[in-house]
Amino acid sequence: MSFGGSQIPVIVLKEGTDDSQGRGQLLSNINACVAVQETIRTTLGPLGADKLLVDEKGEMVISNDGATIMKLLDIVHPAAKTLVDIARAQDAEIGDGTTSVVVLAGELLREARAFVEEGVSSHLIIKGYWRAAQLAVNKIKEIAVRIDREDETRFRDLLKKCASTAMNSKLIRSNSAFFTNMVVDAVLTLDQNDLNENMIGIKKVPGGAMEETELVDGVAFKKTFSYAGFEQQPKFFTKPKILCLNVELELKAEKDNAEVRVERVDEYQNIVDAEWRIIFSKLESIVASGAQVVLSKLPIGDLATQYFADRNIFCAGRVASDDLDRVVQAVGGSILSTCSNIQPSQLGECNKFEERQIGGERFNVFKGCPKAKTCTLILRGGAEQFIAEIERSLHDAIMIVKRAITNNQIVAGGGACEMELSRCLREYSLSITGKQQNFIAAFARALEIIPRQLCDNAGFDSTDLLNKLRMQHAKGTTWAGIDMQNECISDNMKLFVWEPSTIKENAIMSATEAATLILSVDETIKNEPSAQPQAPGALPPGAANRVLRGRGRGMAR
């Protein structure tokens, strides 16, 4: 801005604001994302390595799940945080392919880096990448194989193959055959209209072998906190009536809640008697309803526990909300917030209820539920970190089976789909002219990172195997991929290495979104952190270093 022929400075940003822009800033963002990719790429595939992450509290997590690693990495670079977002989005939407999407996004940026360094406009690169991504997704829809759901046996076999492929890259791959049936049974137990995976409860019991993991067709939860009299209650019922409450069944003294002034002893006695009448009226209503199992989100005190024990009724208080919700889904009835006027339709029922020992824990188990649209996986294993990784692995497999049910189109894994897309895009790039030819060819090269990284993580000769893959796909072998068992090339569709096509579609679109978002940023503005109050006589930030350096120079002299 000029005034009277002189330049007047205009201050827009606060003093101390970090303002970086231009090609250097864009390259810095790309390098940060590539550095994140370098960290996570070694976890890809059946023979990928695990990561051991330790937080500030000293708690450690061992995992090769991309979303878990990205969530636990304390990434401070603003551009690199975009990769965390796409990993979480892939995990929430699909459940698997979280490592693939980060690796692919990093490779797209790596390919774009050479163009940026040569001065090519990032908007041209973005345009080419979106064009290539759309072509790739259309090609996936074209080559995907649809499985007919009318044949239930064949369809169940499809689900098992997809679950097995998802587990092959996890810690439980050696026991994938054991867990595959369990995962498929768990998902098929759910209501097939909404397939709410939250209705599959997962409980962890340290100790025992991994093969002792079991699937309960119904609901199971750990024994809750119990008062005196609990052990006198029956622990087994056949066809019991089940009452679910959101009511506190404890004797409450009003003197704890309100100030009561009395002048005579009989007035005080009336208050005490009223308190007892309140709790007893609730308990009598419950007994009159015919319920044999009473569950409540709120505490059930020692008076109520002993009262129920004397009448051969089982009770459990402080039941977790998600567990009680699943109980209602399984046995029927509803959660009541009052004990008055309990109707028979508000009670649930199951064929068998029991409390039994599983490992070092006691569990309340409801089996044979007439409205069973829920189930519970009870995981066993040695270390808690190992069980936590089993839980993450089964979650991925459950999500994959869910996606396979809603979209019964599959593609072959092991890099077969990516190599076919790469071949298709490379041929398309040769058919067009102009700069876009280079960007679509770069996208095709980036897709090859998946089979290349699978080979590198397994210790195979990636250059040799990729050349063989290119040759096979050029001959028309659509599903040629890496055979991880025999260190060679094979038809992965015939080897039953199957994945739902939505994994690939979502991964390509998410990776392209992340890469183009970062390429569209040409300036980073970082506000100065708020100044912290200093103690009297304290040195300003950085002064200690200057003092030490000054002393060092003095000593040197």
Coordinates of C-alpha atoms in Angstrom, one line a residue:
M1 CA 0.0 0.0 0.0
S2 CA 1.4 3.4 -1.0
F3 CA 0.6 6.9 0.5
G4 CA 2.2 10.1 -0.7
G5 CA 4.8 8.3 -2.7
S6 CA 6.2 6.4 0.4
Q7 CA 5.6 2.7 1.3
I8 CA 3.6 2.2 4.5
P9 CA 4.1 -1.2 6.1
V10 CA 0.8 -3.0 6.8
I11 CA 1.0 -5.5 9.7
V12 CA -1.6 -8.2 9.3
L13 CA -0.2 -11.1 11.4
K14 CA 0.9 -11.0 15.0
E15 CA 4.6 -10.6 15.6
G16 CA 6.4 -14.0 15.9
T17 CA 4.0 -15.8 13.5
D18 CA 5.8 -18.4 11.4
D19 CA 4.9 -17.8 7.8
S20 CA 6.4 -20.3 5.3
Q21 CA 5.3 -20.4 1.6
G22 CA 6.2 -21.3 -1.9
R23 CA 7.7 -24.4 -3.4
G24 CA 10.0 -25.0 -0.5
Q25 CA 7.0 -25.3 1.9
L26 CA 5.2 -27.7 -0.5
L27 CA 8.3 -29.9 -0.7
S28 CA 8.6 -29.8 3.1
N29 CA 5.0 -31.0 3.5
I30 CA 5.6 -33.8 1.0
N31 CA 8.8 -34.9 2.8
A32 CA 7.0 -35.1 6.1
C33 CA 4.3 -37.3 4.6
V34 CA 6.9 -39.5 3.0
A35 CA 8.7 -39.8 6.3
V36 CA 5.5 -41.1 7.9
Q37 CA 5.1 -43.6 5.1
E38 CA 8.6 -44.9 5.7
T39 CA 7.7 -45.6 9.3
I40 CA 4.5 -47.6 8.6
R41 CA 5.3 -49.3 5.2
T42 CA 7.2 -52.1 6.9
T43 CA 4.0 -53.4 8.6
L44 CA 2.2 -54.1 5.2
G45 CA 1.3 -57.7 4.3
P46 CA 1.4 -61.1 5.9
L47 CA 5.1 -60.9 6.7
G48 CA 5.1 -57.3 7.7
A49 CA 6.9 -56.3 11.0
D50 CA 5.1 -55.2 14.1
K51 CA 5.7 -51.8 15.9
L52 CA 6.3 -51.4 19.6
L53 CA 5.0 -48.1 20.7
V54 CA 5.5 -46.7 24.2
D55 CA 3.5 -43.6 25.4
E56 CA 4.5 -41.0 28.0
K57 CA 3.0 -43.2 30.8
G58 CA 5.3 -46.1 29.9
E59 CA 2.4 -48.2 28.5
M60 CA 3.3 -50.2 25.5
V61 CA 1.3 -51.4 22.5
I62 CA 2.6 -54.0 20.0
S63 CA 0.7 -53.8 16.7
N64 CA 0.9 -53.8 12.9
D65 CA -2.6 -52.3 12.4
G66 CA -2.2 -49.1 10.4
A67 CA -4.9 -47.2 12.1
T68 CA -3.7 -48.1 15.6
I69 CA -0.1 -47.1 14.8
M70 CA -1.1 -43.8 13.2
K71 CA -3.3 -43.0 16.2
L72 CA -0.5 -43.7 18.7
L73 CA 2.2 -41.9 16.7
D74 CA 2.6 -38.4 18.2
I75 CA 2.8 -36.6 14.8
V76 CA 3.2 -32.8 15.2
H77 CA 3.7 -31.8 11.5
P78 CA 0.3 -30.3 10.4
A79 CA 0.5 -31.7 6.8
A80 CA 1.5 -35.2 8.0
K81 CA -1.6 -35.3 10.3
T82 CA -3.7 -35.7 7.1
L83 CA -2.4 -39.3 6.8
V84 CA -3.7 -40.0 10.3
D85 CA -7.1 -38.8 9.2
I86 CA -7.3 -41.0 6.2
A87 CA -6.1 -44.0 8.2
R88 CA -8.9 -43.4 10.7
A89 CA -11.5 -42.9 8.0
Q90 CA -10.5 -46.1 6.3
D91 CA -10.7 -48.0 9.6
A92 CA -14.1 -46.5 10.4
E93 CA -15.6 -47.0 7.0
I94 CA -14.1 -50.3 5.9
G95 CA -12.1 -51.7 8.8
D96 CA -9.1 -52.9 6.9
G97 CA -6.6 -51.5 4.4
T98 CA -5.4 -48.8 6.8
T99 CA -1.7 -49.4 6.1
S100 CA -2.3 -49.6 2.4
V101 CA -4.0 -46.2 2.2
V102 CA -1.2 -44.5 4.0
V103 CA 1.5 -46.2 1.9
L104 CA -0.3 -45.4 -1.3
A105 CA -0.8 -41.7 -0.3
G106 CA 2.9 -41.4 0.6
E107 CA 3.9 -42.9 -2.8
L108 CA 1.6 -40.6 -4.7
L109 CA 3.3 -37.7 -3.0
R110 CA 6.8 -39.2 -3.7
E111 CA 6.0 -39.4 -7.4
A112 CA 4.6 -35.8 -7.4
R113 CA 7.8 -34.5 -5.7
A114 CA 9.8 -34.8 -8.9
F115 CA 7.3 -32.7 -10.8
V116 CA 7.2 -30.1 -8.1
E117 CA 11.0 -29.8 -8.0
E118 CA 10.9 -29.2 -11.8
G119 CA 8.4 -26.3 -11.3
V120 CA 5.3 -28.0 -12.6
S121 CA 2.1 -26.4 -11.2
S122 CA 0.6 -28.5 -8.4
H123 CA -2.9 -27.9 -9.8
L124 CA -2.0 -29.8 -13.0
I125 CA -0.7 -32.7 -10.9
I126 CA -4.0 -32.7 -8.9
K127 CA -6.1 -32.7 -12.1
G128 CA -4.1 -35.7 -13.4
Y129 CA -4.3 -37.6 -10.1
W130 CA -8.1 -37.2 -9.9
R131 CA -8.5 -38.4 -13.5
A132 CA -6.4 -41.5 -12.8
A133 CA -8.2 -42.2 -9.6
Q134 CA -11.6 -42.2 -11.3
L135 CA -10.3 -44.4 -14.1
A136 CA -8.9 -46.9 -11.4
V137 CA -12.2 -47.0 -9.5
N138 CA -14.1 -47.6 -12.7
K139 CA -11.7 -50.4 -13.6
I140 CA -12.2 -52.1 -10.2
K141 CA -16.0 -52.1 -10.7
E142 CA -15.4 -53.6 -14.2
I143 CA -13.2 -56.5 -13.1
A144 CA -14.7 -57.2 -9.7
V145 CA -16.2 -60.7 -9.4
R146 CA -19.7 -60.9 -8.0
I147 CA -20.6 -63.9 -5.7
D148 CA -24.2 -65.1 -5.9
R149 CA -25.7 -64.9 -2.5
E150 CA -28.5 -67.4 -3.3
D151 CA -26.1 -70.3 -2.7
E152 CA -25.7 -70.0 1.1
T153 CA -22.8 -72.5 1.2
R154 CA -20.8 -70.7 -1.5
F155 CA -21.5 -67.4 0.0
R156 CA -20.4 -68.5 3.5
D157 CA -17.2 -69.8 1.8
L158 CA -16.7 -66.3 0.3
L159 CA -17.0 -64.7 3.8
K160 CA -14.5 -67.2 5.2
K161 CA -12.0 -66.5 2.4
C162 CA -12.3 -62.7 2.9
A163 CA -11.9 -63.0 6.7
S164 CA -8.9 -65.3 6.3
T165 CA -7.2 -62.8 3.9
A166 CA -7.8 -60.0 6.4
M167 CA -6.2 -62.1 9.2
N168 CA -3.2 -63.2 7.1
S169 CA -1.5 -59.8 7.8
K170 CA -2.1 -59.9 11.5
L171 CA -0.5 -61.5 14.6
I172 CA -3.1 -64.4 14.6
R173 CA -2.3 -65.5 11.0
S174 CA -1.1 -68.9 12.3
N175 CA -4.5 -69.5 13.8
S176 CA -6.6 -67.8 11.1
A177 CA -8.4 -71.1 10.3
F178 CA -9.6 -71.2 14.0
F179 CA -10.8 -67.6 14.1
T180 CA -12.3 -67.5 10.6
N181 CA -15.4 -69.6 11.4
M182 CA -15.8 -67.7 14.7
V183 CA -15.8 -64.3 12.9
V184 CA -18.2 -65.4 10.2
D185 CA -20.6 -66.9 12.8
A186 CA -20.4 -63.7 14.8
V187 CA -21.4 -61.5 11.9
L188 CA -24.1 -63.8 10.7
T189 CA -25.7 -63.7 14.2
L190 CA -26.4 -60.0 13.8
D191 CA -29.5 -58.4 12.3
Q192 CA -28.7 -58.6 8.6
N193 CA -30.6 -55.4 7.9
D194 CA -28.2 -53.1 9.8
L195 CA -25.2 -55.3 10.7
N196 CA -24.3 -53.2 13.8
E197 CA -20.9 -54.5 14.8
N198 CA -21.3 -52.9 18.2
M199 CA -23.7 -55.7 19.0
I200 CA -20.7 -58.1 19.0
G201 CA -19.3 -57.9 22.5
I202 CA -15.6 -58.6 23.0
K203 CA -14.3 -59.5 26.4
K204 CA -10.6 -60.2 27.3
V205 CA -9.5 -62.8 29.8
P206 CA -5.7 -63.0 30.3
G207 CA -4.4 -66.5 30.7
G208 CA -4.8 -69.7 28.7
A209 CA -4.1 -70.5 25.1
M210 CA -5.4 -68.5 22.2
E211 CA -7.4 -71.5 21.0
E212 CA -9.5 -71.3 24.2
T213 CA -11.2 -68.2 22.7
E214 CA -14.9 -68.9 22.5
L215 CA -18.0 -67.4 20.9
V216 CA -21.1 -67.1 23.1
D217 CA -24.3 -67.1 21.1
G218 CA -25.9 -64.5 23.3
V219 CA -24.4 -62.2 26.0
A220 CA -21.6 -62.7 28.5
F221 CA -20.1 -60.1 30.9
K222 CA -17.8 -60.2 33.9
K223 CA -19.4 -60.6 37.3
T224 CA -20.1 -57.2 38.7
F225 CA -19.3 -55.8 42.1
S226 CA -21.3 -57.8 44.7
Y227 CA -22.4 -57.3 48.3
A228 CA -22.9 -59.8 51.1
G229 CA -25.5 -62.4 50.3
F230 CA -24.4 -62.7 46.6
E231 CA -22.9 -66.2 47.0
Q232 CA -26.2 -67.5 48.5
Q233 CA -28.0 -66.7 45.2
P234 CA -28.6 -69.4 42.6
K235 CA -26.1 -69.3 39.7
F236 CA -28.1 -71.4 37.2
F237 CA -31.5 -71.0 35.7
T238 CA -33.5 -72.6 32.9
K239 CA -35.8 -70.3 31.0
P240 CA -35.6 -67.5 33.5
K241 CA -37.5 -64.2 33.4
I242 CA -35.1 -61.4 33.2
L243 CA -35.7 -57.8 34.5
C244 CA -33.4 -55.0 33.3
L245 CA -33.5 -51.8 35.4
N246 CA -32.0 -48.4 35.6
V247 CA -32.9 -48.1 39.3
E248 CA -30.7 -47.9 42.4
L249 CA -31.8 -50.6 44.9
E250 CA -30.0 -49.3 48.0
L251 CA -31.2 -48.2 51.4
K252 CA -30.7 -44.4 51.3
A253 CA -30.8 -42.4 54.6
E254 CA -32.5 -39.1 54.0
K255 CA -30.2 -37.4 56.5
D256 CA -27.5 -37.8 53.8
N257 CA -29.6 -35.9 51.2
A258 CA -31.5 -33.4 53.2
E259 CA -31.6 -31.7 56.6
V260 CA -34.5 -33.0 58.7
R261 CA -35.4 -31.4 62.0
V262 CA -37.3 -33.5 64.5
E263 CA -38.5 -32.7 68.0
R264 CA -39.6 -36.1 69.2
V265 CA -38.2 -39.6 69.0
D266 CA -41.3 -41.0 67.3
E267 CA -40.9 -38.5 64.5
Y268 CA -37.4 -39.7 63.8
Q269 CA -38.7 -43.3 63.9
N270 CA -41.3 -42.4 61.3
I271 CA -38.6 -41.1 59.0
V272 CA -36.5 -44.3 59.4
D273 CA -39.6 -46.4 58.8
A274 CA -40.4 -44.5 55.6
E275 CA -36.9 -45.1 54.3
W276 CA -37.3 -48.8 54.8
R277 CA -40.8 -48.9 53.3
I278 CA -39.5 -47.2 50.1
I279 CA -36.8 -49.8 49.5
F280 CA -39.0 -52.8 50.5
S281 CA -41.9 -51.6 48.2
K282 CA -39.4 -51.7 45.3
L283 CA -38.1 -55.2 46.2
E284 CA -41.6 -56.6 46.7
S285 CA -42.7 -55.2 43.2
I286 CA -39.7 -56.9 41.6
V287 CA -40.5 -60.3 43.3
A288 CA -44.2 -60.0 42.4
S289 CA -43.2 -59.5 38.7
G290 CA -41.9 -63.1 38.6
A291 CA -38.3 -62.1 37.6
Q292 CA -35.6 -64.6 38.4
V293 CA -32.6 -62.5 37.1
V294 CA -32.5 -58.8 38.0
L295 CA -29.9 -56.6 36.3
S296 CA -29.4 -52.9 36.9
K297 CA -27.1 -50.1 35.6
L298 CA -27.1 -48.7 39.1
P299 CA -25.9 -50.3 42.4
I300 CA -27.9 -53.0 44.1
G301 CA -27.0 -52.8 47.8
D302 CA -26.4 -55.5 50.5
L303 CA -30.0 -55.3 51.8
A304 CA -31.5 -56.0 48.3
T305 CA -28.8 -58.6 47.5
Q306 CA -29.7 -60.6 50.7
Y307 CA -33.4 -60.1 50.1
F308 CA -33.1 -61.6 46.6
A309 CA -30.9 -64.4 47.8
D310 CA -33.6 -65.4 50.3
R311 CA -36.1 -65.7 47.5
N312 CA -33.8 -67.6 45.0
I313 CA -33.4 -64.6 42.7
F314 CA -30.1 -63.6 41.0
C315 CA -29.1 -60.0 40.8
A316 CA -26.2 -57.9 39.4
G317 CA -25.8 -54.2 39.9
R318 CA -23.5 -51.7 38.1
V319 CA -23.8 -53.5 34.8
A320 CA -22.1 -51.6 32.0
S321 CA -24.5 -49.8 29.7
D322 CA -23.4 -51.5 26.5
D323 CA -23.7 -54.9 28.1
L324 CA -27.2 -54.2 29.4
D325 CA -28.2 -52.9 26.0
R326 CA -27.0 -56.1 24.4
V327 CA -28.9 -58.2 27.0
V328 CA -32.1 -56.4 26.1
Q329 CA -31.4 -56.9 22.4
A330 CA -30.9 -60.7 23.0
V331 CA -33.6 -61.6 25.6
G332 CA -36.2 -59.0 24.8
G333 CA -38.1 -56.8 27.3
S334 CA -36.9 -53.2 28.1
I335 CA -34.9 -51.2 30.6
L336 CA -37.2 -49.8 33.2
S337 CA -36.6 -46.7 35.3
T338 CA -39.2 -47.6 37.9
C339 CA -40.2 -50.7 39.9
S340 CA -43.9 -50.0 40.0
N341 CA -46.4 -51.6 37.7
I342 CA -44.0 -54.0 36.0
Q343 CA -45.7 -55.8 33.0
P344 CA -44.9 -59.3 31.8
S345 CA -44.1 -57.9 28.3
Q346 CA -41.3 -55.8 29.9
L347 CA -39.4 -59.0 31.0
G348 CA -37.0 -60.8 28.8
E349 CA -36.3 -64.6 28.6
C350 CA -33.5 -66.9 27.6
N351 CA -33.1 -70.7 27.5
K352 CA -30.3 -70.8 30.0
F353 CA -28.5 -68.5 32.4
E354 CA -25.4 -69.4 34.3
E355 CA -22.5 -67.9 36.1
R356 CA -19.3 -69.8 35.3
Q357 CA -15.6 -69.5 35.6
I358 CA -13.6 -68.5 32.5
G359 CA -9.9 -68.4 33.3
G360 CA -9.4 -66.2 36.4
E361 CA -12.8 -64.4 35.9
R362 CA -16.4 -65.3 36.6
F363 CA -18.9 -64.5 33.8
N364 CA -22.6 -64.1 33.7
V365 CA -23.7 -65.9 30.5
F366 CA -27.1 -65.8 28.7
K367 CA -27.6 -68.5 26.1
G368 CA -30.4 -69.5 23.8
C369 CA -31.9 -66.0 23.5
P370 CA -35.1 -66.0 21.4
K371 CA -34.3 -62.6 19.9
A372 CA -30.6 -63.2 19.6
K373 CA -29.1 -60.5 17.4
T374 CA -26.0 -60.2 19.4
C375 CA -23.0 -62.4 20.5
T376 CA -19.9 -62.2 22.6
L377 CA -16.3 -63.2 21.8
I378 CA -14.3 -64.1 24.9
L379 CA -10.6 -63.7 24.0
R380 CA -7.9 -65.7 25.7
G381 CA -4.1 -65.3 25.5
G382 CA -1.0 -64.9 27.6
A383 CA 0.0 -61.3 27.7
E384 CA -2.5 -58.4 27.7
Q385 CA -0.8 -56.8 24.8
F386 CA -1.2 -60.0 22.8
I387 CA -5.0 -60.1 23.6
A388 CA -5.4 -56.5 22.6
E389 CA -3.8 -57.2 19.2
I390 CA -6.1 -60.2 18.8
E391 CA -9.0 -57.9 19.4
R392 CA -7.8 -55.4 16.8
S393 CA -7.3 -58.2 14.3
L394 CA -10.7 -59.7 14.8
H395 CA -12.3 -56.2 14.5
D396 CA -10.7 -55.8 11.1
A397 CA -11.9 -59.3 10.0
I398 CA -15.4 -58.6 11.3
M399 CA -15.6 -55.3 9.4
I400 CA -14.4 -57.1 6.2
V401 CA -17.0 -59.8 6.5
K402 CA -19.6 -57.1 7.1
R403 CA -18.5 -55.3 3.9
A404 CA -18.5 -58.6 2.0
I405 CA -22.2 -59.1 3.0
T406 CA -23.3 -55.7 2.0
N407 CA -21.3 -55.6 -1.2
N408 CA -20.6 -59.2 -2.5
Q409 CA -18.1 -58.1 -5.1
I410 CA -14.5 -59.3 -4.6
V411 CA -11.1 -58.8 -6.1
A412 CA -7.9 -60.7 -5.6
G413 CA -5.3 -59.5 -3.0
G414 CA -1.6 -59.8 -2.9
G415 CA -1.0 -56.8 -5.2
A416 CA -3.0 -58.4 -8.1
C417 CA -5.6 -55.7 -8.2
E418 CA -3.0 -52.9 -8.0
M419 CA -0.9 -54.3 -10.8
E420 CA -3.9 -54.7 -13.1
L421 CA -4.9 -51.1 -12.4
S422 CA -1.3 -50.0 -13.0
R423 CA -1.3 -51.7 -16.4
C424 CA -4.6 -50.2 -17.3
L425 CA -3.5 -46.6 -16.4
R426 CA -0.1 -47.0 -18.1
E427 CA -1.8 -48.0 -21.4
Y428 CA -4.3 -45.1 -21.0
S429 CA -1.4 -42.6 -20.5
L430 CA 0.1 -43.7 -23.8
S431 CA -3.1 -43.0 -25.6
I432 CA -3.3 -39.3 -24.7
T433 CA -1.0 -36.3 -25.2
G434 CA 0.1 -33.4 -23.1
K435 CA 1.3 -33.1 -19.5
Q436 CA -1.5 -35.3 -18.2
Q437 CA 0.2 -38.3 -19.7
N438 CA 3.0 -37.9 -17.2
F439 CA 0.8 -37.6 -14.1
I440 CA -1.4 -40.6 -15.0
A441 CA 1.8 -42.6 -15.6
A442 CA 3.1 -41.5 -12.2
F443 CA -0.2 -42.6 -10.6
A444 CA 0.3 -46.0 -12.3
R445 CA 3.8 -46.3 -10.9
A446 CA 2.6 -45.4 -7.4
L447 CA 0.1 -48.3 -7.4
E448 CA 3.0 -50.7 -7.8
I449 CA 4.2 -49.8 -4.3
I450 CA 1.7 -52.3 -2.8
P451 CA 3.2 -55.5 -4.4
R452 CA 6.7 -54.1 -4.2
Q453 CA 6.4 -53.5 -0.4
L454 CA 4.8 -56.9 0.1
C455 CA 7.9 -58.4 -1.5
D456 CA 10.3 -56.2 0.5
N457 CA 8.7 -57.0 3.8
A458 CA 8.8 -60.7 3.1
G459 CA 12.5 -60.6 2.0
F460 CA 11.7 -61.5 -1.7
D461 CA 13.4 -60.1 -4.7
S462 CA 10.9 -57.3 -5.5
T463 CA 12.5 -56.2 -8.8
D464 CA 12.4 -59.8 -10.2
L465 CA 8.8 -60.5 -9.1
L466 CA 7.5 -57.1 -10.3
N467 CA 8.9 -57.7 -13.7
K468 CA 7.2 -61.1 -13.8
L469 CA 4.0 -59.5 -12.6
R470 CA 4.1 -56.8 -15.4
M471 CA 4.7 -59.6 -17.9
Q472 CA 1.8 -61.7 -16.7
H473 CA -0.6 -58.8 -16.6
A474 CA 0.5 -57.7 -20.1
K475 CA -0.5 -61.2 -21.3
G476 CA -4.0 -60.8 -19.8
T477 CA -3.7 -62.6 -16.4
T478 CA -5.9 -60.2 -14.5
W479 CA -5.4 -61.7 -11.0
A480 CA -1.7 -62.5 -11.1
G481 CA -0.2 -61.5 -7.7
I482 CA 2.4 -62.3 -5.2
D483 CA 2.2 -65.8 -3.7
M484 CA 3.5 -65.2 -0.2
Q485 CA 3.7 -68.9 0.6
N486 CA 5.9 -70.0 -2.3
E487 CA 7.8 -66.8 -3.2
C488 CA 6.5 -66.7 -6.7
I489 CA 3.7 -65.3 -9.0
S490 CA 0.3 -67.0 -9.0
D491 CA -3.3 -66.5 -9.7
N492 CA -4.5 -65.2 -6.4
M493 CA -8.2 -65.6 -7.3
K494 CA -7.6 -69.3 -7.5
L495 CA -5.6 -69.2 -4.3
F496 CA -8.7 -67.6 -2.6
V497 CA -6.8 -64.5 -1.6
W498 CA -10.0 -62.4 -1.7
E499 CA -10.9 -58.9 -0.6
P500 CA -14.1 -56.9 -0.9
S501 CA -13.7 -54.5 -3.8
T502 CA -14.8 -51.6 -1.6
I503 CA -11.5 -51.8 0.2
K504 CA -9.6 -51.0 -2.9
E505 CA -12.0 -48.3 -4.1
N506 CA -12.0 -46.5 -0.7
A507 CA -8.2 -46.8 -0.3
I508 CA -7.6 -45.2 -3.8
M509 CA -10.0 -42.4 -3.3
S510 CA -8.9 -41.6 0.3
A511 CA -5.2 -41.7 -0.7
T512 CA -5.9 -39.4 -3.7
E513 CA -7.8 -37.0 -1.5
A514 CA -4.9 -36.8 1.0
A515 CA -2.3 -36.4 -1.7
T516 CA -4.2 -33.7 -3.6
L517 CA -5.0 -31.9 -0.4
I518 CA -1.4 -31.6 0.5
L519 CA -0.4 -30.7 -3.0
S520 CA -2.9 -27.8 -3.0
V521 CA -1.3 -26.2 0.1
D522 CA 1.4 -23.5 -0.8
E523 CA 1.7 -21.7 2.6
T524 CA 1.7 -22.7 6.2
I525 CA 0.9 -20.0 8.9
K526 CA 1.7 -21.1 12.4
N527 CA 0.7 -18.8 15.3
E528 CA 3.2 -18.1 18.0
P529 CA 2.4 -20.2 21.1
S530 CA 1.2 -18.1 24.1
A531 CA 3.9 -16.9 26.3
Q532 CA 4.2 -18.8 29.6
P533 CA 4.6 -16.7 32.8
Q534 CA 8.2 -16.7 34.0
A535 CA 9.4 -16.9 37.5
P536 CA 11.2 -13.8 38.9
G537 CA 14.8 -13.9 37.7
A538 CA 14.2 -16.8 35.3
L539 CA 16.0 -16.7 32.0
P540 CA 14.1 -16.2 28.7
P541 CA 13.7 -19.3 26.4
G542 CA 17.0 -20.1 24.7
A543 CA 19.0 -18.0 27.1
A544 CA 20.3 -21.1 29.0
N545 CA 21.7 -22.4 25.7
R546 CA 23.4 -19.1 24.9
V547 CA 24.9 -19.0 28.4
L548 CA 26.3 -22.5 28.1
R549 CA 27.7 -21.7 24.6
G550 CA 29.3 -18.6 26.0
R551 CA 30.9 -20.5 28.8
G552 CA 32.1 -23.0 26.4
R553 CA 33.8 -20.4 24.3
G554 CA 35.3 -18.8 27.4
M555 CA 36.7 -22.2 28.5
A556 CA 38.1 -22.8 25.1
R557 CA 40.0 -19.6 25.2

